[in-house]
Short mmCIF file of C-alpha atoms in Angstrom, two decimals:
data_model
loop_
_atom_site.label_atom_id
_atom_site.label_comp_id
_atom_site.label_asym_id
_atom_site.label_seq_id
_atom_site.Cartn_x
_atom_site.Cartn_y
_atom_site.Cartn_z
CA UNK A 1 110.16 164.37 136.88
CA UNK A 2 108.77 160.85 136.55
CA UNK A 3 105.87 161.63 138.85
CA UNK A 4 105.06 164.73 136.77
CA UNK A 5 105.09 162.51 133.69
CA UNK A 6 102.58 160.10 135.28
CA UNK A 7 100.24 162.94 136.10
CA UNK A 8 100.51 164.58 132.64
CA UNK A 9 99.88 161.15 131.04
CA UNK A 10 96.79 160.54 133.09
CA UNK A 11 95.47 163.98 132.30
CA UNK A 12 96.12 163.50 128.62
CA UNK A 13 94.28 160.13 128.67
CA UNK A 14 91.39 161.74 130.52
CA UNK A 15 91.02 164.29 127.71
CA UNK A 16 91.24 161.49 125.13
CA UNK A 17 88.50 159.45 126.89
CA UNK A 18 86.13 162.50 127.03
CA UNK A 19 86.90 163.35 123.37
CA UNK A 20 83.98 162.92 120.91
CA UNK A 21 86.33 160.97 118.73
CA UNK A 22 85.57 157.89 120.85
CA UNK A 23 82.22 157.27 119.21
CA UNK A 24 80.68 153.99 120.58
CA UNK A 25 79.37 153.30 117.06
CA UNK A 26 82.88 153.61 115.48
CA UNK A 27 85.10 152.35 118.22
CA UNK A 28 83.03 150.06 120.49
CA UNK A 29 85.91 148.11 122.06
CA UNK A 30 88.05 151.22 122.68
CA UNK A 31 85.04 152.98 124.22
CA UNK A 32 84.42 150.08 126.61
CA UNK A 33 87.97 150.07 127.68
CA UNK A 34 87.89 153.84 128.25
CA UNK A 35 84.72 153.59 130.27
CA UNK A 36 86.08 150.79 132.49
CA UNK A 37 89.42 152.54 132.94
CA UNK A 38 91.35 149.66 131.41
CA UNK A 39 92.51 152.06 128.63
CA UNK A 40 94.80 153.58 131.28
CA UNK A 41 96.00 150.11 132.12
CA UNK A 42 97.12 149.54 128.46
CA UNK A 43 98.87 152.91 128.35
CA UNK A 44 100.61 151.94 131.64
CA UNK A 45 101.91 148.80 130.02
CA UNK A 46 103.19 150.75 127.05
CA UNK A 47 105.17 153.37 128.97
CA UNK A 48 106.36 150.78 131.56
CA UNK A 49 109.87 149.45 131.89
CA UNK A 50 109.22 146.24 129.91
CA UNK A 51 108.00 147.98 126.75
CA UNK A 52 109.09 151.52 125.96
CA UNK A 53 110.98 152.28 129.20
CA UNK A 54 109.58 155.76 129.49
CA UNK A 55 108.97 155.06 133.14
CA UNK A 56 112.03 153.24 134.45
CA UNK A 57 112.06 150.43 137.01
CA UNK A 58 113.69 152.72 139.54
CA UNK A 59 111.07 155.43 139.13
CA UNK A 60 108.29 152.82 139.29
CA UNK A 61 109.80 151.59 142.60
CA UNK A 62 109.55 155.17 143.86
CA UNK A 63 105.85 155.22 143.00
CA UNK A 64 105.11 152.37 145.41
CA UNK A 65 103.80 154.77 148.14
CA UNK A 66 101.24 156.20 145.59
CA UNK A 67 100.23 152.62 144.80
CA UNK A 68 99.71 151.88 148.46
CA UNK A 69 97.56 154.97 148.79
CA UNK A 70 95.51 153.94 145.91
CA UNK A 71 94.96 150.50 147.29
CA UNK A 72 93.95 151.86 150.69
CA UNK A 73 91.49 154.24 149.00
CA UNK A 74 89.98 151.47 147.03
CA UNK A 75 89.68 149.37 150.17
CA UNK A 76 87.94 152.14 152.10
CA UNK A 77 85.42 152.72 149.24
CA UNK A 78 84.77 148.94 149.09
CA UNK A 79 84.22 148.71 152.83
CA UNK A 80 81.82 151.74 152.82
CA UNK A 81 79.67 149.93 150.25
CA UNK A 82 79.09 147.17 152.80
CA UNK A 83 75.66 148.00 154.25
CA UNK A 84 75.22 146.12 157.54
CA UNK A 85 71.49 146.41 157.48
CA UNK A 86 71.20 145.16 153.94
CA UNK A 87 73.55 142.19 154.61
CA UNK A 88 71.43 141.23 157.63
CA UNK A 89 68.28 141.28 155.58
CA UNK A 90 69.49 139.14 152.75
CA UNK A 91 68.21 135.48 152.90
CA UNK A 92 70.55 132.52 152.91
CA UNK A 93 69.82 131.51 149.32
CA UNK A 94 71.33 134.80 148.05
CA UNK A 95 74.64 134.13 149.87
CA UNK A 96 74.67 130.52 148.60
CA UNK A 97 74.11 131.79 144.97
CA UNK A 98 76.96 134.26 145.39
CA UNK A 99 79.24 131.63 146.71
CA UNK A 100 78.24 129.18 143.94
CA UNK A 101 79.23 131.35 141.02
CA UNK A 102 82.30 132.75 142.57
CA UNK A 103 83.46 129.33 143.98
CA UNK A 104 82.85 127.58 140.71
CA UNK A 105 85.09 130.04 138.81
CA UNK A 106 87.67 129.78 141.59
CA UNK A 107 87.95 126.01 141.36
CA UNK A 108 87.90 126.07 137.60
CA UNK A 109 90.90 128.25 137.48
CA UNK A 110 92.89 127.55 140.64
CA UNK A 111 93.00 123.78 140.38
CA UNK A 112 94.12 123.34 136.77
CA UNK A 113 96.65 126.25 136.76
CA UNK A 114 98.36 125.18 140.10
CA UNK A 115 100.36 122.53 138.22
CA UNK A 116 101.86 124.88 135.55
CA UNK A 117 102.65 127.45 138.21
CA UNK A 118 104.46 124.86 140.27
CA UNK A 119 106.37 123.47 137.28
CA UNK A 120 107.42 126.87 135.86
CA UNK A 121 108.36 128.57 139.09
CA UNK A 122 110.61 126.11 140.71
CA UNK A 123 109.41 127.31 144.19
CA UNK A 124 107.87 125.42 147.12
CA UNK A 125 104.39 123.92 146.73
CA UNK A 126 103.09 126.28 149.41
CA UNK A 127 104.09 129.31 147.27
CA UNK A 128 102.58 127.74 144.17
CA UNK A 129 99.33 126.99 146.00
CA UNK A 130 99.10 130.57 147.23
CA UNK A 131 99.69 132.01 143.73
CA UNK A 132 97.14 129.60 142.17
CA UNK A 133 94.69 130.57 144.88
CA UNK A 134 95.15 134.18 144.02
CA UNK A 135 94.53 133.39 140.40
CA UNK A 136 91.34 131.75 141.32
CA UNK A 137 90.37 134.68 143.51
CA UNK A 138 90.88 137.10 140.66
CA UNK A 139 88.82 134.78 138.44
CA UNK A 140 85.98 134.57 140.94
CA UNK A 141 85.40 138.38 140.87
CA UNK A 142 82.89 139.94 138.46
CA UNK A 143 81.73 143.48 137.78
CA UNK A 144 78.07 144.29 137.40
CA UNK A 145 78.58 147.56 135.49
CA UNK A 146 77.16 146.18 132.30
CA UNK A 147 73.95 145.13 134.13
CA UNK A 148 73.67 148.57 135.88
CA UNK A 149 74.16 150.45 132.63
CA UNK A 150 71.52 148.18 130.94
CA UNK A 151 68.76 148.70 133.44
CA UNK A 152 69.52 152.42 133.57
CA UNK A 153 69.01 152.55 129.83
CA UNK A 154 65.89 150.51 129.91
CA UNK A 155 67.34 147.46 128.11
CA UNK A 156 67.15 145.21 131.24
CA UNK A 157 64.57 144.83 133.93
CA UNK A 158 65.63 146.96 137.01
CA UNK A 159 65.14 144.06 139.37
CA UNK A 160 67.36 141.79 137.38
CA UNK A 161 70.01 144.35 136.95
CA UNK A 162 70.12 145.06 140.66
CA UNK A 163 70.22 141.21 141.28
CA UNK A 164 73.32 140.89 139.11
CA UNK A 165 74.89 143.85 140.86
CA UNK A 166 74.13 142.34 144.29
CA UNK A 167 75.74 138.99 143.47
CA UNK A 168 78.93 140.70 142.05
CA UNK A 169 79.14 142.81 145.28
CA UNK A 170 78.98 139.69 147.50
CA UNK A 171 81.68 137.80 145.52
CA UNK A 172 84.13 140.52 146.50
CA UNK A 173 84.28 138.92 149.94
CA UNK A 174 85.49 135.67 148.35
CA UNK A 175 88.32 137.45 146.58
CA UNK A 176 89.28 139.40 149.75
CA UNK A 177 89.26 136.22 151.83
CA UNK A 178 91.45 134.37 149.35
CA UNK A 179 93.85 137.24 149.30
CA UNK A 180 94.21 137.06 153.10
CA UNK A 181 94.80 133.33 152.77
CA UNK A 182 97.50 133.82 150.06
CA UNK A 183 99.26 136.48 152.18
CA UNK A 184 99.25 134.05 155.10
CA UNK A 185 100.81 131.36 152.99
CA UNK A 186 103.35 133.57 150.98
CA UNK A 187 104.13 136.73 152.91
CA UNK A 188 106.51 135.00 155.36
CA UNK A 189 108.04 131.64 155.80
CA UNK A 190 105.87 131.02 158.92
CA UNK A 191 102.13 130.57 158.71
CA UNK A 192 101.78 132.13 162.20
CA UNK A 193 103.71 135.22 161.28
CA UNK A 194 101.69 135.53 158.07
CA UNK A 195 98.39 135.31 160.03
CA UNK A 196 99.76 137.96 162.49
CA UNK A 197 100.39 140.36 159.62
CA UNK A 198 96.93 139.97 158.21
CA UNK A 199 95.42 140.42 161.62
CA UNK A 200 97.61 143.46 162.10
CA UNK A 201 96.26 144.98 158.75
CA UNK A 202 92.64 144.39 159.86
CA UNK A 203 93.30 145.88 163.34
CA UNK A 204 95.00 148.87 161.82
CA UNK A 205 91.97 149.52 159.51
CA UNK A 206 89.46 149.24 162.45
CA UNK A 207 91.53 151.63 164.58
CA UNK A 208 91.73 154.18 161.62
CA UNK A 209 88.06 153.82 160.96
CA UNK A 210 87.15 154.38 164.58
CA UNK A 211 89.39 157.46 164.67
CA UNK A 212 87.97 158.76 161.42
CA UNK A 213 84.45 158.41 162.74
CA UNK A 214 85.34 160.28 165.87
CA UNK A 215 87.00 163.12 164.10
CA UNK A 216 84.12 163.57 161.58
CA UNK A 217 81.26 163.10 164.16
CA UNK A 218 80.72 166.82 164.86
CA UNK A 219 81.95 168.30 161.57
CA UNK A 220 79.35 170.38 159.65
CA UNK A 221 81.47 172.19 157.01
CA UNK A 222 81.61 170.08 153.89
CA UNK A 223 85.16 171.28 152.91
CA UNK A 224 86.49 170.44 156.35
CA UNK A 225 84.73 167.07 156.36
CA UNK A 226 86.26 166.20 152.89
CA UNK A 227 89.68 167.26 154.10
CA UNK A 228 89.54 165.15 157.19
CA UNK A 229 88.13 162.14 155.28
CA UNK A 230 90.96 162.24 152.70
CA UNK A 231 93.51 162.67 155.39
CA UNK A 232 92.09 159.59 157.18
CA UNK A 233 92.22 157.50 153.99
CA UNK A 234 95.79 158.62 153.46
CA UNK A 235 96.66 157.58 156.98
CA UNK A 236 95.37 154.05 156.35
CA UNK A 237 97.36 153.52 153.13
CA UNK A 238 100.50 155.26 154.54
CA UNK A 239 100.51 153.36 157.87
CA UNK A 240 99.92 150.08 156.09
CA UNK A 241 102.82 150.74 153.72
CA UNK A 242 105.10 151.68 156.64
CA UNK A 243 104.28 148.47 158.52
CA UNK A 244 104.49 146.35 155.34
CA UNK A 245 100.94 144.99 155.77
CA UNK A 246 98.05 144.91 153.26
CA UNK A 247 96.74 148.43 152.48
CA UNK A 248 93.75 146.90 150.77
CA UNK A 249 92.64 144.76 153.68
CA UNK A 250 93.28 147.68 156.05
CA UNK A 251 91.18 149.95 153.87
CA UNK A 252 88.35 147.52 153.80
CA UNK A 253 88.40 147.14 157.62
CA UNK A 254 88.41 151.02 157.84
CA UNK A 255 85.48 151.50 155.47
CA UNK A 256 83.47 148.58 157.14
CA UNK A 257 84.07 150.25 160.57
CA UNK A 258 82.70 153.49 159.24
CA UNK A 259 79.71 151.79 157.56
CA UNK A 260 78.94 149.94 160.85
CA UNK A 261 79.02 153.30 162.71
CA UNK A 262 76.59 154.80 160.20
CA UNK A 263 74.94 158.17 160.53
CA UNK A 264 74.52 161.12 158.29
CA UNK A 265 78.11 162.28 158.80
CA UNK A 266 79.48 158.98 157.50
CA UNK A 267 77.14 159.17 154.49
CA UNK A 268 78.50 162.68 153.80
CA UNK A 269 82.07 161.37 154.18
CA UNK A 270 81.31 158.60 151.72
CA UNK A 271 79.96 161.03 149.18
CA UNK A 272 82.96 163.25 149.61
CA UNK A 273 85.23 160.23 149.05
CA UNK A 274 83.25 159.30 145.92
CA UNK A 275 84.40 162.49 144.28
CA UNK A 276 88.01 161.23 144.18
CA UNK A 277 87.15 157.60 143.47
CA UNK A 278 87.46 157.79 139.71
CA UNK A 279 90.85 159.71 139.64
CA UNK A 280 92.32 157.45 142.23
CA UNK A 281 91.21 154.41 140.38
CA UNK A 282 92.78 155.67 137.10
CA UNK A 283 96.07 156.36 138.83
CA UNK A 284 95.98 152.91 140.42
CA UNK A 285 95.32 150.94 137.14
CA UNK A 286 97.98 153.05 135.41
CA UNK A 287 100.66 152.05 137.91
CA UNK A 288 99.46 148.37 137.88
CA UNK A 289 99.89 148.41 134.09
CA UNK A 290 103.42 149.91 134.44
CA UNK A 291 104.39 146.95 136.59
CA UNK A 292 103.53 144.37 133.84
CA UNK A 293 106.34 142.34 132.33
CA UNK A 294 105.23 142.06 128.78
CA UNK A 295 108.07 139.70 127.79
CA UNK A 296 107.24 136.90 130.21
CA UNK A 297 106.20 134.24 127.63
CA UNK A 298 105.23 131.75 130.34
CA UNK A 299 102.66 134.30 131.52
CA UNK A 300 101.36 134.73 128.04
CA UNK A 301 100.94 130.97 127.63
CA UNK A 302 98.79 130.90 130.76
CA UNK A 303 96.42 133.70 129.66
CA UNK A 304 94.31 131.58 127.25
CA UNK A 305 93.78 128.95 130.03
CA UNK A 306 92.91 131.59 132.57
CA UNK A 307 90.38 133.32 130.31
CA UNK A 308 88.84 130.12 128.93
CA UNK A 309 88.56 128.34 132.26
CA UNK A 310 87.10 131.44 133.94
CA UNK A 311 84.51 131.78 131.19
CA UNK A 312 83.34 128.21 131.55
CA UNK A 313 83.37 128.61 135.31
CA UNK A 314 81.19 131.70 135.23
CA UNK A 315 78.72 130.26 132.87
CA UNK A 316 78.32 127.05 134.94
CA UNK A 317 78.41 128.99 138.15
CA UNK A 318 75.66 131.20 136.86
CA UNK A 319 73.46 128.28 136.35
CA UNK A 320 74.09 127.03 139.89
CA UNK A 321 73.32 130.49 141.20
CA UNK A 322 70.03 130.71 139.38
CA UNK A 323 68.90 127.31 140.85
CA UNK A 324 69.85 128.42 144.36
CA UNK A 325 68.34 131.87 144.32
CA UNK A 326 65.78 131.56 141.56
CA UNK A 327 62.84 131.84 143.91
CA UNK A 328 64.42 134.55 146.11
CA UNK A 329 66.16 136.94 143.73
CA UNK A 330 65.12 137.89 140.33
CA UNK A 331 67.93 137.13 137.86
CA UNK A 332 68.32 137.21 134.10
CA UNK A 333 67.91 133.82 132.33
CA UNK A 334 71.56 133.63 131.12
CA UNK A 335 73.17 134.84 134.42
CA UNK A 336 76.69 133.57 133.61
CA UNK A 337 77.04 135.77 130.57
CA UNK A 338 76.45 138.83 132.77
CA UNK A 339 79.37 137.89 134.95
CA UNK A 340 82.18 137.85 132.37
CA UNK A 341 83.47 141.39 133.16
CA UNK A 342 86.13 141.11 135.84
CA UNK A 343 86.33 144.57 137.44
CA UNK A 344 89.09 146.54 139.03
CA UNK A 345 89.26 144.69 142.34
CA UNK A 346 91.06 141.78 140.66
CA UNK A 347 93.86 144.26 139.75
CA UNK A 348 94.01 145.42 143.33
CA UNK A 349 94.44 141.88 144.60
CA UNK A 350 97.32 140.97 142.40
CA UNK A 351 98.97 144.34 142.88
CA UNK A 352 98.87 143.97 146.70
CA UNK A 353 100.14 140.42 146.46
CA UNK A 354 103.00 141.66 144.30
CA UNK A 355 103.96 144.33 146.78
CA UNK A 356 103.89 142.01 149.85
CA UNK A 357 105.18 138.86 148.16
CA UNK A 358 107.77 139.99 145.66
CA UNK A 359 109.28 137.50 143.28
CA UNK A 360 108.88 135.99 139.89
CA UNK A 361 105.78 133.97 140.81
CA UNK A 362 103.76 136.96 142.07
CA UNK A 363 104.90 138.92 138.94
CA UNK A 364 103.62 136.13 136.68
CA UNK A 365 100.25 136.12 138.48
CA UNK A 366 99.98 139.89 137.99
CA UNK A 367 100.81 139.59 134.26
CA UNK A 368 98.22 136.87 133.67
CA UNK A 369 95.46 138.64 135.60
CA UNK A 370 96.11 142.04 133.99
CA UNK A 371 96.09 140.76 130.41
CA UNK A 372 93.14 138.42 131.28
CA UNK A 373 91.19 141.32 132.64
CA UNK A 374 91.52 143.29 129.51
CA UNK A 375 90.51 140.39 127.41
CA UNK A 376 87.52 139.64 129.63
CA UNK A 377 86.31 143.16 129.43
CA UNK A 378 86.25 142.94 125.65
CA UNK A 379 84.52 139.55 125.81
CA UNK A 380 81.94 140.81 128.34
CA UNK A 381 80.47 143.24 125.80
CA UNK A 382 79.74 140.50 123.38
CA UNK A 383 78.62 138.01 126.07
CA UNK A 384 76.16 140.48 127.60
CA UNK A 385 74.14 140.48 124.51
CA UNK A 386 73.09 136.93 125.40
CA UNK A 387 71.58 138.23 128.52
CA UNK A 388 69.63 140.91 126.71
CA UNK A 389 68.32 138.58 123.96
CA UNK A 390 65.13 136.74 125.05
CA UNK A 391 65.47 133.05 125.29
CA UNK A 392 63.68 131.17 122.44
CA UNK A 393 60.54 129.41 123.77
CA UNK A 394 60.22 125.70 123.15
CA UNK A 395 57.82 124.83 120.28
CA UNK A 396 54.39 123.82 121.31
CA UNK A 397 52.83 120.46 120.23
CA UNK A 398 50.22 122.25 118.16
CA UNK A 399 52.94 124.17 116.29
CA UNK A 400 54.78 121.13 115.07
CA UNK A 401 53.68 119.80 111.70
CA UNK A 402 53.71 116.11 111.03
CA UNK A 403 55.17 115.15 107.71
CA UNK A 404 53.15 112.53 105.75
#
């Protein structure tokens, strides 16, 4: 009954999003949340156990396999977007610029908030460091959808829009790497065992990707190819959930293996998987929203610091990135303001961490990142206007009048 309620709620929200009542001119903030999928996140919070209780904690626990399938699907799609040929052709300054803007935001958030997490949790310093690192990883991520929409509509130069999208794609690797580190630190009491679980997730993804590439190699029928692809993606998430390893990391390894194999069949499989990307993402963010504890006042007290420190880190990191890649990659003049949107991968990171490292600290991290992601999405619309507005040129000497 609860699963049926979830499906009906998502269907109703989909109709609401597509309704003409959501006019961008009348409801700009609501329209941005609907386009990014975060409107489903808010509705998940409202029907979750901590607010209205329509979806009970027991029913939410029963939906964990669906959450694991969603994380595996997100990981496979992310891994498929990794183009080996493109990554090899990118010059070193591009990687340095991506690391600069992501690393600056990571340090701005992880270092100051590690103290409050340690003081409010009462856990070991190792667990607090892992949670603070995950907060920094979520802060380092950015979404380039504003830049993509701007260059498609002609408001931003295409080269600059693609430059922003490229940097945001590269900083995903930073977030995934920190997630792996946080799981090594917090998933078990032994660092060696935690490292083994992360390696097992990657190995599982590689094996599933190789199996899926073998099964789809000779398929010609599109329906059969789609069925086998979806079955392979479900295998990744299901096997990871059964083994209690990261479904997200396993999915990324699976998608990267498919991208490395390449070929027309893999491209067709990626297009087939793209058809279910949006519904899977909406279900995922809905379930993440249901898991938020809205009455954790310590988490609410950390949200302003998370949002403010991340904003400063992105603006300063954008300046560093422009200096490092200014002669190699064409970027907008106020790059940091184009990196404020956080994206859905940050939600995947904290959801995965909460599943594998249960406890009050991981729950607090999830609450902070979810609320912060919604606030950052609303701030991003206003901040991106600074990117579109041309910078004011400095006055020339001949234009300056001397008062006598």
